[in-house]
Structure formats: C-alpha cells, structure tokens
PDB file of C-alpha atoms in Angstrom:
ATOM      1  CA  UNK A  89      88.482 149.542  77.107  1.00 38.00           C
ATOM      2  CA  UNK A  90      90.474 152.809  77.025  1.00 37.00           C
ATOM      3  CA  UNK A  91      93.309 153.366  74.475  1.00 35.00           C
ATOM      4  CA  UNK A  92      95.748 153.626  77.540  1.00 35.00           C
ATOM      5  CA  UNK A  93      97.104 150.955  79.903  1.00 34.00           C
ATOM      6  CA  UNK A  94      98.587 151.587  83.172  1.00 32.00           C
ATOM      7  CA  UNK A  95     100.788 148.971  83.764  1.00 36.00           C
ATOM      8  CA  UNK A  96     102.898 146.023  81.269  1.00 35.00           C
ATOM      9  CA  UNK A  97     100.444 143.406  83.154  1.00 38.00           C
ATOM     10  CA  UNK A  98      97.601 145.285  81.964  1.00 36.00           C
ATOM     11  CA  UNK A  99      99.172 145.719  78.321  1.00 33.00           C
ATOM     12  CA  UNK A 100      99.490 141.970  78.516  1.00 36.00           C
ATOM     13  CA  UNK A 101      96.229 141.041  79.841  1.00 37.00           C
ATOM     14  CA  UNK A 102      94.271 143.177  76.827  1.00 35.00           C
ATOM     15  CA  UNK A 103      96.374 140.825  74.436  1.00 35.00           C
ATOM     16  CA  UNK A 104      94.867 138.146  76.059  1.00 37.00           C
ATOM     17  CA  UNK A 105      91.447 139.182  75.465  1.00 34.00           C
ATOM     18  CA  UNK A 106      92.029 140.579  71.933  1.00 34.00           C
ATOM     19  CA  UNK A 107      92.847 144.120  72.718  1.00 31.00           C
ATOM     20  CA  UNK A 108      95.472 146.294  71.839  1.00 32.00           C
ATOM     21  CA  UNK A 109      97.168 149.625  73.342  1.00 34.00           C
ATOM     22  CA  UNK A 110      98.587 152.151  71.038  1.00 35.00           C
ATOM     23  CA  UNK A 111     100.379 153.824  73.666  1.00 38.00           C
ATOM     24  CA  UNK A 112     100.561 153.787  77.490  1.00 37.00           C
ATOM     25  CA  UNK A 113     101.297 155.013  80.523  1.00 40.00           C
ATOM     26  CA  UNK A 114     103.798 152.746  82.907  1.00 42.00           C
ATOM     27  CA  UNK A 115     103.327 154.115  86.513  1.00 44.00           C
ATOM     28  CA  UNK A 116     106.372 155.045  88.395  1.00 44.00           C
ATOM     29  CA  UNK A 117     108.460 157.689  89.500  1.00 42.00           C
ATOM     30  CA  UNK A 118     108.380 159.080  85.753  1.00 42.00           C
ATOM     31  CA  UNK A 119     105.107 158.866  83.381  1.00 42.00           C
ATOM     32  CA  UNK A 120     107.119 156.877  79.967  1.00 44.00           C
ATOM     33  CA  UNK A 121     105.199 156.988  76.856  1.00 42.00           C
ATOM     34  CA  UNK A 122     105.890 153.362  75.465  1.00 41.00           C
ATOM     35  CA  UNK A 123     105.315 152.619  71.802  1.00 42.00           C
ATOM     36  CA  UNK A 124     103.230 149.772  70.484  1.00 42.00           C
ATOM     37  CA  UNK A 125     106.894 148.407  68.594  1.00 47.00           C
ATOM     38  CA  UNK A 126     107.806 148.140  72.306  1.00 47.00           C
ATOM     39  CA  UNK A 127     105.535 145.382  73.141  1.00 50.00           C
ATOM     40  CA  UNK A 128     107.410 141.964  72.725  1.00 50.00           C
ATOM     41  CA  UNK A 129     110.219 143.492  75.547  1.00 43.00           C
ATOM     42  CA  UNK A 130     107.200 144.347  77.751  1.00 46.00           C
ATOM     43  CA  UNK A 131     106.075 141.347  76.999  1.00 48.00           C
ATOM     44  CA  UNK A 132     109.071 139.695  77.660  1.00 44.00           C
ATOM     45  CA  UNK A 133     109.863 141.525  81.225  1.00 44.00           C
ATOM     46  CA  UNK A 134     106.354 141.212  82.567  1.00 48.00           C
ATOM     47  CA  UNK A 135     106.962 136.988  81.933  1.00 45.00           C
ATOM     48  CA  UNK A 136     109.684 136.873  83.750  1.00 42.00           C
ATOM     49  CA  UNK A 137     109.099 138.768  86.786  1.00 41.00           C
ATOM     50  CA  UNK A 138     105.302 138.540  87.365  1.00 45.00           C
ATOM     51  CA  UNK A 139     104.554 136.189  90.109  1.00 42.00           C
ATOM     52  CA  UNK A 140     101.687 134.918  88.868  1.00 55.00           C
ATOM     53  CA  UNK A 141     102.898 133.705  85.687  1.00 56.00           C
ATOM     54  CA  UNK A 142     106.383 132.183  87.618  1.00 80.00           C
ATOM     55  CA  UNK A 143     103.427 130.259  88.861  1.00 83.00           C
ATOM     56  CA  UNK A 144     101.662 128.985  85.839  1.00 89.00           C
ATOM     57  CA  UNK A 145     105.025 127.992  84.861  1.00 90.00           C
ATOM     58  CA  UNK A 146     105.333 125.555  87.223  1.00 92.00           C
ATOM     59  CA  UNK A 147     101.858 124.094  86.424  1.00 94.00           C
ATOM     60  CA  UNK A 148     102.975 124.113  83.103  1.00 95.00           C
ATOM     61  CA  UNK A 149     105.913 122.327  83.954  1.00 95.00           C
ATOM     62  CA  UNK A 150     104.639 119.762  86.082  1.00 96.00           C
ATOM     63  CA  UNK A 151     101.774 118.704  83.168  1.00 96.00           C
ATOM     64  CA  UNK A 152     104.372 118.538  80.957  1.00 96.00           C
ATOM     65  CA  UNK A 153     106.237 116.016  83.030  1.00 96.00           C
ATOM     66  CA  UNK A 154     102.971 113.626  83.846  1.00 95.00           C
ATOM     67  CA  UNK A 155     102.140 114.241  79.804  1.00 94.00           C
ATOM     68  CA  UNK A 156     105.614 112.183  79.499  1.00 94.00           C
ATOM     69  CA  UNK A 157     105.229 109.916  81.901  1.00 93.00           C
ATOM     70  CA  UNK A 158     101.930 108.796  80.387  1.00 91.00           C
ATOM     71  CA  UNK A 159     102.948 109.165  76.638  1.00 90.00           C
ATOM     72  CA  UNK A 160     100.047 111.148  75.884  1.00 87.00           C
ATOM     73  CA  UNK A 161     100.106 113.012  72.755  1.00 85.00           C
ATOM     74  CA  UNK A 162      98.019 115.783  74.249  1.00 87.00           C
ATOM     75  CA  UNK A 163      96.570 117.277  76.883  1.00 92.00           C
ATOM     76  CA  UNK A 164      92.688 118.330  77.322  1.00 91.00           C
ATOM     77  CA  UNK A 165      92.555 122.157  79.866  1.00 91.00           C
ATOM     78  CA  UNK A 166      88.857 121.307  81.065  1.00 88.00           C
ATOM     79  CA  UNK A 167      86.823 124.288  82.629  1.00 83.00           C
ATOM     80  CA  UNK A 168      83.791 123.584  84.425  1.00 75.00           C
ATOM     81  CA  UNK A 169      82.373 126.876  82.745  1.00 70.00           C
ATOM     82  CA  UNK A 170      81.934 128.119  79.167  1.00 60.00           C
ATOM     83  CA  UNK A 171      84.073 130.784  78.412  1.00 52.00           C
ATOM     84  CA  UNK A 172      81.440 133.703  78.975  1.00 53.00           C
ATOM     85  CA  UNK A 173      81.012 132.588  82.862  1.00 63.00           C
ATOM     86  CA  UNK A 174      84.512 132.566  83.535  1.00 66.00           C
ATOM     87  CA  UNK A 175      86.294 134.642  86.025  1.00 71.00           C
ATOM     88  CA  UNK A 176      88.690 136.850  84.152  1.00 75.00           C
ATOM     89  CA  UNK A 177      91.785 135.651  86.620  1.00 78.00           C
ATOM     90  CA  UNK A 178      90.765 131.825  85.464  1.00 79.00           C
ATOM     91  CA  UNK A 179      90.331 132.472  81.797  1.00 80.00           C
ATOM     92  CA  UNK A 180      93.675 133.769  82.092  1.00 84.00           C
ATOM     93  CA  UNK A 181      95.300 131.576  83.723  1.00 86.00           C
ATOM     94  CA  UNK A 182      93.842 129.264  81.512  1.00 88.00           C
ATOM     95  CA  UNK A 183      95.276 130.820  78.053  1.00 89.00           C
ATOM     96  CA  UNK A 184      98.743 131.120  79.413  1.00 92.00           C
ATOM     97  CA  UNK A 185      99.259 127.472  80.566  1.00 93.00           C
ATOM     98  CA  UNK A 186      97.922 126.327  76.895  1.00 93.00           C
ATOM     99  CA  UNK A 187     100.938 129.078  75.459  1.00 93.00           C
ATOM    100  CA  UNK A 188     103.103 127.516  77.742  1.00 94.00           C
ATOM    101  CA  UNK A 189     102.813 124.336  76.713  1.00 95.00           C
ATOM    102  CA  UNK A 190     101.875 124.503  73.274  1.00 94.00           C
ATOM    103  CA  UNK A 191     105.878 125.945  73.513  1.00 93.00           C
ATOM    104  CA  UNK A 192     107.154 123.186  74.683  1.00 93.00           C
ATOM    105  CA  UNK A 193     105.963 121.178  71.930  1.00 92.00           C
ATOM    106  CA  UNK A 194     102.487 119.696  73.478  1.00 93.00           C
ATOM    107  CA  UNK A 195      99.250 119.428  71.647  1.00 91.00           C
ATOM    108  CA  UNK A 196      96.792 120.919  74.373  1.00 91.00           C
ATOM    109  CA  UNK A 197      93.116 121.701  73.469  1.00 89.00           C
ATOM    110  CA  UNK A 198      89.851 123.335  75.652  1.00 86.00           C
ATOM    111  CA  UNK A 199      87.065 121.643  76.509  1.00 84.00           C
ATOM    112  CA  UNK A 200      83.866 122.125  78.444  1.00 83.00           C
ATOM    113  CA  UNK A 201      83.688 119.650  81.628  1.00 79.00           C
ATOM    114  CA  UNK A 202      81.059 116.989  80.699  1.00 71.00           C
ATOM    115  CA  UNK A 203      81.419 117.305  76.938  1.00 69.00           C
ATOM    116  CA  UNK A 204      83.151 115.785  74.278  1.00 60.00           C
ATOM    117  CA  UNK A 205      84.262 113.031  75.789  1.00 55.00           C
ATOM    118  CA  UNK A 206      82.141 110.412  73.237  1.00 48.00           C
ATOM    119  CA  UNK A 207      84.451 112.440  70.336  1.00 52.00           C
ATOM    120  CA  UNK A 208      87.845 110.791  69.101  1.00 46.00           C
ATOM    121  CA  UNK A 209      90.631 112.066  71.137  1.00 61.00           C
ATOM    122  CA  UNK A 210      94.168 113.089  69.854  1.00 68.00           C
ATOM    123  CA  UNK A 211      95.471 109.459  69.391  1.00 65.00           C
ATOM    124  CA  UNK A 212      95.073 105.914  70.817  1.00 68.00           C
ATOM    125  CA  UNK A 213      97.000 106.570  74.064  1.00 77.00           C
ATOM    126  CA  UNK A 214      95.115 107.701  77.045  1.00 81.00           C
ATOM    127  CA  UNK A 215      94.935 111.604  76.816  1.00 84.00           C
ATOM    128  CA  UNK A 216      95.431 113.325  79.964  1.00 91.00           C
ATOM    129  CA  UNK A 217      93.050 116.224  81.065  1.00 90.00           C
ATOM    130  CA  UNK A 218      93.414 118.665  83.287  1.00 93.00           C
ATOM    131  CA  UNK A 219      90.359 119.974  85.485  1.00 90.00           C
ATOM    132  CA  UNK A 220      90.675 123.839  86.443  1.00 88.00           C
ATOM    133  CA  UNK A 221      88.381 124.611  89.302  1.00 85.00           C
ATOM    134  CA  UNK A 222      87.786 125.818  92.636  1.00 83.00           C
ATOM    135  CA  UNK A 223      86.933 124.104  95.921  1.00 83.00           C
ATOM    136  CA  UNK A 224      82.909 125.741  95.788  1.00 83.00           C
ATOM    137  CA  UNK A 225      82.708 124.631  91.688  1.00 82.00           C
ATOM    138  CA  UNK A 226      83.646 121.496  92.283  1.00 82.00           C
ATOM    139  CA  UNK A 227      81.256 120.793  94.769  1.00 78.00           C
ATOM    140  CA  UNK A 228      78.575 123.019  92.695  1.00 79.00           C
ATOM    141  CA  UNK A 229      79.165 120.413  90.062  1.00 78.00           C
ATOM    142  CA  UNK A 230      79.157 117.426  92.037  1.00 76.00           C
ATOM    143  CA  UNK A 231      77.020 115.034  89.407  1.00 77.00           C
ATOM    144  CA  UNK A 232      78.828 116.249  86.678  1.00 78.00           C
ATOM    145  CA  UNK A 233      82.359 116.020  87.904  1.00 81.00           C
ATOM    146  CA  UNK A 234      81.148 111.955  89.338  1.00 79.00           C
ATOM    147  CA  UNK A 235      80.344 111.128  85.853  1.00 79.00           C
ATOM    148  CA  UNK A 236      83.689 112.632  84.323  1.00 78.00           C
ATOM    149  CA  UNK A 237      85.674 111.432  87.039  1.00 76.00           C
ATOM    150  CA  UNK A 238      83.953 107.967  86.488  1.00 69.00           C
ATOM    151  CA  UNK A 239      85.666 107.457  83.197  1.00 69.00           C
ATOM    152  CA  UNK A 240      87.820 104.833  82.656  1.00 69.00           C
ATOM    153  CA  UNK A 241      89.628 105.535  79.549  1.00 75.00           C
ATOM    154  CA  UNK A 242      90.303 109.283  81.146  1.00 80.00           C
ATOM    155  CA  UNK A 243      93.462 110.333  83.160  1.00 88.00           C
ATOM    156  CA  UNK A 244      92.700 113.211  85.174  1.00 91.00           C
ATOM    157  CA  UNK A 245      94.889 115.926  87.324  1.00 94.00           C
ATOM    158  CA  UNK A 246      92.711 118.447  89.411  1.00 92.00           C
ATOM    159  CA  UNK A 247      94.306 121.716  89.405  1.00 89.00           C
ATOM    160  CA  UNK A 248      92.589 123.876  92.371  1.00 87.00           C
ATOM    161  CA  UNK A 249      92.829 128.043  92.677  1.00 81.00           C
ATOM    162  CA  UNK A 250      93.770 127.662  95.863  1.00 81.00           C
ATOM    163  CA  UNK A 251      95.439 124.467  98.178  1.00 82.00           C
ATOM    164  CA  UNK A 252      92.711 123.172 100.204  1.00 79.00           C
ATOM    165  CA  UNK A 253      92.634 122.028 103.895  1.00 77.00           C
ATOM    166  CA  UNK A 254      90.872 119.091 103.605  1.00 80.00           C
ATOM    167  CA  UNK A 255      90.860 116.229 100.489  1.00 85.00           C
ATOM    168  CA  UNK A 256      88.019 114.600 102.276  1.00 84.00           C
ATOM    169  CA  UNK A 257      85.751 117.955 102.315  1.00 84.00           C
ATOM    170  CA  UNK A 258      86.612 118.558  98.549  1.00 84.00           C
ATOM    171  CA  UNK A 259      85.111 115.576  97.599  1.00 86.00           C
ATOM    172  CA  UNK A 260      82.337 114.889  99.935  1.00 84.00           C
ATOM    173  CA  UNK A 261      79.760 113.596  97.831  1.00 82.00           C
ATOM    174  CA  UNK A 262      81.928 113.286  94.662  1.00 84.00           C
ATOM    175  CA  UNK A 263      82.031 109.278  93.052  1.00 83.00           C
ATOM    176  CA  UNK A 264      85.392 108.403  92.199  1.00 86.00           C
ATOM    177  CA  UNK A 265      85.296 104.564  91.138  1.00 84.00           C
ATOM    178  CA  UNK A 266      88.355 102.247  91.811  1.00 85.00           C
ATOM    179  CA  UNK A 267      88.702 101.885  88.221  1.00 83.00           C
ATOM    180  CA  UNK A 268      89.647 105.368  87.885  1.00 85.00           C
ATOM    181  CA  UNK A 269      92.838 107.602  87.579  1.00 89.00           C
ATOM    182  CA  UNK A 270      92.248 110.432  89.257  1.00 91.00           C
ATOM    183  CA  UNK A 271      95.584 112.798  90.605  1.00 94.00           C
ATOM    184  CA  UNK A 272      95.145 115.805  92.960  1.00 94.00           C
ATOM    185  CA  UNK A 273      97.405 118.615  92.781  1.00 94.00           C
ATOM    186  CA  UNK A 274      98.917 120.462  95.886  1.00 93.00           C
ATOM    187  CA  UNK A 275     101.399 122.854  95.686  1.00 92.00           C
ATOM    188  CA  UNK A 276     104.060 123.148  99.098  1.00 90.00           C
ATOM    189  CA  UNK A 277     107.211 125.383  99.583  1.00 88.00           C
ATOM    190  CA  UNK A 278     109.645 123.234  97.493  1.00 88.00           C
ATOM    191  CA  UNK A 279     106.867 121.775  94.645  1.00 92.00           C
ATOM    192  CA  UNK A 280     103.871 120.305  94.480  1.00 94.00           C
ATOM    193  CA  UNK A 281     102.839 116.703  95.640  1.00 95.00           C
ATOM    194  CA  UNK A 282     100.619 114.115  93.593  1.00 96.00           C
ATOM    195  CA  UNK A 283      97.591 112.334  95.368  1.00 94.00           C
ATOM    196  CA  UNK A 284      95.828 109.728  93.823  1.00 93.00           C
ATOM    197  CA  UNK A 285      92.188 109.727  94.808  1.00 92.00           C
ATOM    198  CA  UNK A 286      89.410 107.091  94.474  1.00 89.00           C
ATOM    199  CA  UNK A 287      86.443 104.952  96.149  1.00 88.00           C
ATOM    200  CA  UNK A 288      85.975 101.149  96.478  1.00 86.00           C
ATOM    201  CA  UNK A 289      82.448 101.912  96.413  1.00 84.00           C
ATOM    202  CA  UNK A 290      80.160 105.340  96.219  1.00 83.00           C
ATOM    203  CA  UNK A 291      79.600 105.223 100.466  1.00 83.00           C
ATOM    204  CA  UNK A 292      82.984 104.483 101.322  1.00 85.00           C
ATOM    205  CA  UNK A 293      85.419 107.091 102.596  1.00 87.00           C
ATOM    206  CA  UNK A 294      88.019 107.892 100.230  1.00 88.00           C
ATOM    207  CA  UNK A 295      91.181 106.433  99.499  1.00 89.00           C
ATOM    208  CA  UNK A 296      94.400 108.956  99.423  1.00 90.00           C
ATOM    209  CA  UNK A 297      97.465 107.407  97.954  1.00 90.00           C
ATOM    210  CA  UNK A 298     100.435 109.489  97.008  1.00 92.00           C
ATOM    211  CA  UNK A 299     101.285 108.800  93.683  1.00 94.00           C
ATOM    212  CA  UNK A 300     104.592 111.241  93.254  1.00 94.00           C
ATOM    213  CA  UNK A 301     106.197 114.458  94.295  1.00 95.00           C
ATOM    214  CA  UNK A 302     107.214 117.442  91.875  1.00 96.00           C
ATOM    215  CA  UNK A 303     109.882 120.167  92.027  1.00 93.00           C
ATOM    216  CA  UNK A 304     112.041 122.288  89.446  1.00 90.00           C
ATOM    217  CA  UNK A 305     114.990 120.452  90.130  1.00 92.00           C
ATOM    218  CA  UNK A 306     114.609 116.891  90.068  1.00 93.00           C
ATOM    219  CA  UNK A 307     110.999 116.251  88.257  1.00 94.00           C
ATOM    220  CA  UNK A 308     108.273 113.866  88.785  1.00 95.00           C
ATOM    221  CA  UNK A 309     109.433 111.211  91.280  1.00 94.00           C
ATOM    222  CA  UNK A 310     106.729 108.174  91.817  1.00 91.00           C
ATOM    223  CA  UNK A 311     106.118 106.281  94.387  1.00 84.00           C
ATOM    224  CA  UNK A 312     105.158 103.289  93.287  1.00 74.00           C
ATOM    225  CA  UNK A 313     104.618 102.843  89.144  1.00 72.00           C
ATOM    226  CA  UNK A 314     102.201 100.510  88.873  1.00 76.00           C
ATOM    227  CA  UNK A 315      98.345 101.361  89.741  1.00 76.00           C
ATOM    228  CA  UNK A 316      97.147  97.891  91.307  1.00 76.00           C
ATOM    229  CA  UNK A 317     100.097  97.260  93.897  1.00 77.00           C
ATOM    230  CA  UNK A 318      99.428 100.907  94.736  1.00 79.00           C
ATOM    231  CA  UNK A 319      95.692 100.169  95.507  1.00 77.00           C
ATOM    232  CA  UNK A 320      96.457  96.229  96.633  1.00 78.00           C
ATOM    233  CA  UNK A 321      94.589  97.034 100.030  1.00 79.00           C
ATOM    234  CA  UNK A 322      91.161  96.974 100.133  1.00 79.00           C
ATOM    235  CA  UNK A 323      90.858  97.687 103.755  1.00 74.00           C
ATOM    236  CA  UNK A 324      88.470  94.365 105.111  1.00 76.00           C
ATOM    237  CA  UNK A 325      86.016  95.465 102.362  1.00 78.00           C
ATOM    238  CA  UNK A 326      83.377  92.830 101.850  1.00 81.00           C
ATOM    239  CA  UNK A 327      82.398  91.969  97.944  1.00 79.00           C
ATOM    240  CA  UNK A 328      79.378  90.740  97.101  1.00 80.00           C
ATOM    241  CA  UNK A 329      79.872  88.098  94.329  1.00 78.00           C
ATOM    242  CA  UNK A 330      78.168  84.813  92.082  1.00 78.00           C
ATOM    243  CA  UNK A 331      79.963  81.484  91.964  1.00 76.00           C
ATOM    244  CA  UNK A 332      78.263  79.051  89.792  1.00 76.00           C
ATOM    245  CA  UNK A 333      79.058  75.018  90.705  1.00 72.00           C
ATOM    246  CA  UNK A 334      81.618  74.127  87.819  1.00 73.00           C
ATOM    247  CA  UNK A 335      83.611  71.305  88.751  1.00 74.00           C
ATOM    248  CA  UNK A 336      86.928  70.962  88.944  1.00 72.00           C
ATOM    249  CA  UNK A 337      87.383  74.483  88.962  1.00 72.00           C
ATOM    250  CA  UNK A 338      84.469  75.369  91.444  1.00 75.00           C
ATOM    251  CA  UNK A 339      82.733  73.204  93.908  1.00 74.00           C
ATOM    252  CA  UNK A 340      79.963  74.412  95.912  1.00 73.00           C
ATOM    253  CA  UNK A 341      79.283  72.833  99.832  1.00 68.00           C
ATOM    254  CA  UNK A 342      76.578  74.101 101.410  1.00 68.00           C
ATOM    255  CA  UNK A 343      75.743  72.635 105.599  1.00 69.00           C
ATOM    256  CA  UNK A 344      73.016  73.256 107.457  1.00 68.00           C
ATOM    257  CA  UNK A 345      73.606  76.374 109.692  1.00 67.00           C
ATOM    258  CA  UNK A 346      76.932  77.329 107.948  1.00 67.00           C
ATOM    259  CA  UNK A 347      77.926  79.788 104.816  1.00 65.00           C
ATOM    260  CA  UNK A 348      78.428  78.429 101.494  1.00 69.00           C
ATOM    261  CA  UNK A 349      81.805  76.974 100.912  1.00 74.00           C
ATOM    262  CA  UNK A 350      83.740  77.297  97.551  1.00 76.00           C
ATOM    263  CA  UNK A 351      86.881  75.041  96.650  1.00 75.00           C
ATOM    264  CA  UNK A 352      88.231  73.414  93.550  1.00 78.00           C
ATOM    265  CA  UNK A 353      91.160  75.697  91.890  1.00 77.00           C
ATOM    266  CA  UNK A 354      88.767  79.197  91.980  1.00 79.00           C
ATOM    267  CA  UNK A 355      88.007  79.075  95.514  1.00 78.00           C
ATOM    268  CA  UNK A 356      92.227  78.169  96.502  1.00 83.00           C
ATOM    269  CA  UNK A 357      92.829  81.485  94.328  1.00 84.00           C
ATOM    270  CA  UNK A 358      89.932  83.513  96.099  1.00 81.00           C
ATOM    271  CA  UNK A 359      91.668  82.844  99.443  1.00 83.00           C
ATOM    272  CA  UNK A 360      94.850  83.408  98.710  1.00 85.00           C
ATOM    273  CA  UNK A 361      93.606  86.758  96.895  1.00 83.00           C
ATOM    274  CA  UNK A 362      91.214  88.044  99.817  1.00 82.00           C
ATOM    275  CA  UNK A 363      94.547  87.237 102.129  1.00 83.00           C
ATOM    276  CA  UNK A 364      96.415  89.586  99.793  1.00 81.00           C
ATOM    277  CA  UNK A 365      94.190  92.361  98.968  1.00 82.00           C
ATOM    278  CA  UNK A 366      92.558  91.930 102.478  1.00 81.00           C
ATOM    279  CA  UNK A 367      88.946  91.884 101.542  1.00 81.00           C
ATOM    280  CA  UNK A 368      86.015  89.163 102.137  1.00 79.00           C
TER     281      UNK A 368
END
C-alpha cells in the first residue's frame, strides 16, 4: 500500500488492516495535506457520516439488545471463512461491529463456523452467536451450517449481506431441529424484524415465526416470550412413538382390525396434548 490515502474512509480502512498513512490527500475542490496527529477527528467525522458504518451501528445495536434480553455475557461474531478468504467489505464489517460493541461494554469474540463449539464458552448462560454470511455461503455450507444450527445449547442470529426474497430458498436443504433457537435478521425502512426459524423434522417445510421487531426508538419488542407457546402448533404432524403396558398409568387394548388403543392417566394426557399441539 502507498504512503498516501485518498479519502478519510480509506485512511480508516488501512487502520483496520494494520496500516498507517503519514500524510494524505482528501479529494475535493482543494488538495489538503492532513497530518497523521489529525487522525482521531478523521476518524471521528468519517463514523458519523459514512453510511455504511450508520449501518453497522444498528446491527450493533440490535445484538446488543437480544445480548440483554438473553443475559448472555458475550457474544460469539462467527464467519463461515478464515480470515485469509474473506472479502475485504466482510472482514470489515466484521471488526467494526466487535469495536462497537466491545464499547458498549460486551465481551464479543471471533470464531470460525463449525469450530470451537466443544470449548468452554464465556460463562454458564447460553452465549449468543452471530452468523455473518451471504445467501450463496450459506447454501455453499449447507452440512456445516445443519450441524451448527443443530445445537441446542447455541442461540443463533443470522446476519445476511443483503435482505433476501425468500426465507424458504435460503434454507432449502438446511436442518434446523425444533429444539433449536435460531433468529433471522431482516432489515425494513423503520428497523429490522426477528424471525424465528426451525423444522419439526429434516423433510418438513419450515416453520417462520416472528419472534420480535427492532428500531432505534423503542428497542426489541417480542411477540410472544416464551419459546414453546410460540411453537405450540405442530401443524397435524404425525409422531411416531413407544408405549410400553404399565398399568395404571398405561394400558394397552389392542382389537382385531383396529389401531392400538392407549388409556390409563398417559394416554388421557396424550389426547388432551395432541388436541393442543394438534399433532397425532
């Protein structure tokens, strides 16, 4: 890299990456020669009035607020890349959201997607990660992305470059189990909105719940707090299941030409509980 940058974006970018500018050039009306004691204002301006950092502010914001709803003491960036294979735009984005909210007071650390998940996290309390990807990575990494997603001591908020069209395209052929907490970030005009994603099973369609709308002004507002009223509907699915003949809690009556019928106390509370979660 040359000695000279041509812009404060540029001056802040090569800080990124390690580099620094003795002097530059800031294009205009009138060449300026700005001094290297002149960086934190440039700094500074180029913060507040770049639009692409207004927008990792927001990001920042809004994984700040889930990081309080959940009372996680830190939050996990997760790249699907190592650092080498990044896109310079991503590795960016991804060192200014960790500033961000390591300034607000947040423990946030880096990690590969598909490692060091069998290491101790940053407390007891379910850590929540956040995947940075792209519509074509995340299909690329299909297998990989099941088996993280899959996890049920992970929280997880998928953080796309750009909004997609279609939930059900992104994750064609991606596993997300039942058991898992898995929140999809879109951003709209006024904020961003919260889906919560997931599969009864691996070849069912998937389930879209909205979990909670974001915006500068009033926060995180949820829809509905707790995870298995949300997902109380399991849409006529049909179980497959083992009942062993334990009387008085399970009796077994089997006819000639007719399905197995359960009673006793555990087959009153499977009816009432397939009438409620509507399954079979």
């Amino acid at each position: 890299m040359s000695e000279e940058c041509l812009s404060t974006g540029e001056i802040l970018d090569s800080l990124e990456f390690g580099y620094w500018c003795t002097e530059t050039k800031v294009t205009g009306s009138i060449p300026v020669v700005v001094k290297l004691d002149m960086l934190p204002l440039l700094l500074l301006a180029t913060m507040v009035s770049a639009a692409p950092l207004s927008r990792l502010d927001r990001i920042a914001d809004l994984i700040a607020a889930l990081q309080r709803y959940y009372s996680s003491d830190c939050v996990f960036l997760v790249h699907d890349v190592e650092n080498h294979q990044m896109s310079v735009r991503s590795y960016k984005a991804l060192v200014m959201v960790k500033k961000m909210l390591l300034y607000r007071g947040i423990s946030v650390f880096t990690r590969v997607l598909g490692e060091g998940y069998d290491q101790p996290t940053c407390s007891l309390m379910i850590p929540l990660q956040v995947l940075y990807t792209s519509k074509t990575r995340l299909k690329y990494y299909g297998a990989k992305v099941s088996a993280a997603l899959g996890l049920t001591n992970v929280r997880w908020l998928i953080w796309l470059e750009h909004n997609p069209d279609s939930l059900d395209n992104i994750f064609e052929g991606i596993d997300i189990s039942y058991g898992s907490e898995v929140l999809f970030l879109q951003w709209t005009d006024s904020g961003a909105i919260l889906t919560e994603v997931f599969r009864f099973r691996k070849d069912l369609p998937l389930q879209k719940l909205i979990f909670a709308n974001w915006n500068r002004v009033e926060g995180l507002v949820t829809h509905e707090s707790n995870r298995l009223i949300r997902r109380s509907d399991f849409h006529g699915l049909t179980l497959d299941v083992a009942v062993l003949h334990e009387p008085p809690n399970t009796i077994l009556y089997k006819e000639t030409d007719r399905p197995l019928e359960v009673t006793g106390y555990y087959g009153q509370v499977w009816r009432i509980l397939e009438q409620k979660l509507n399954f079979t």
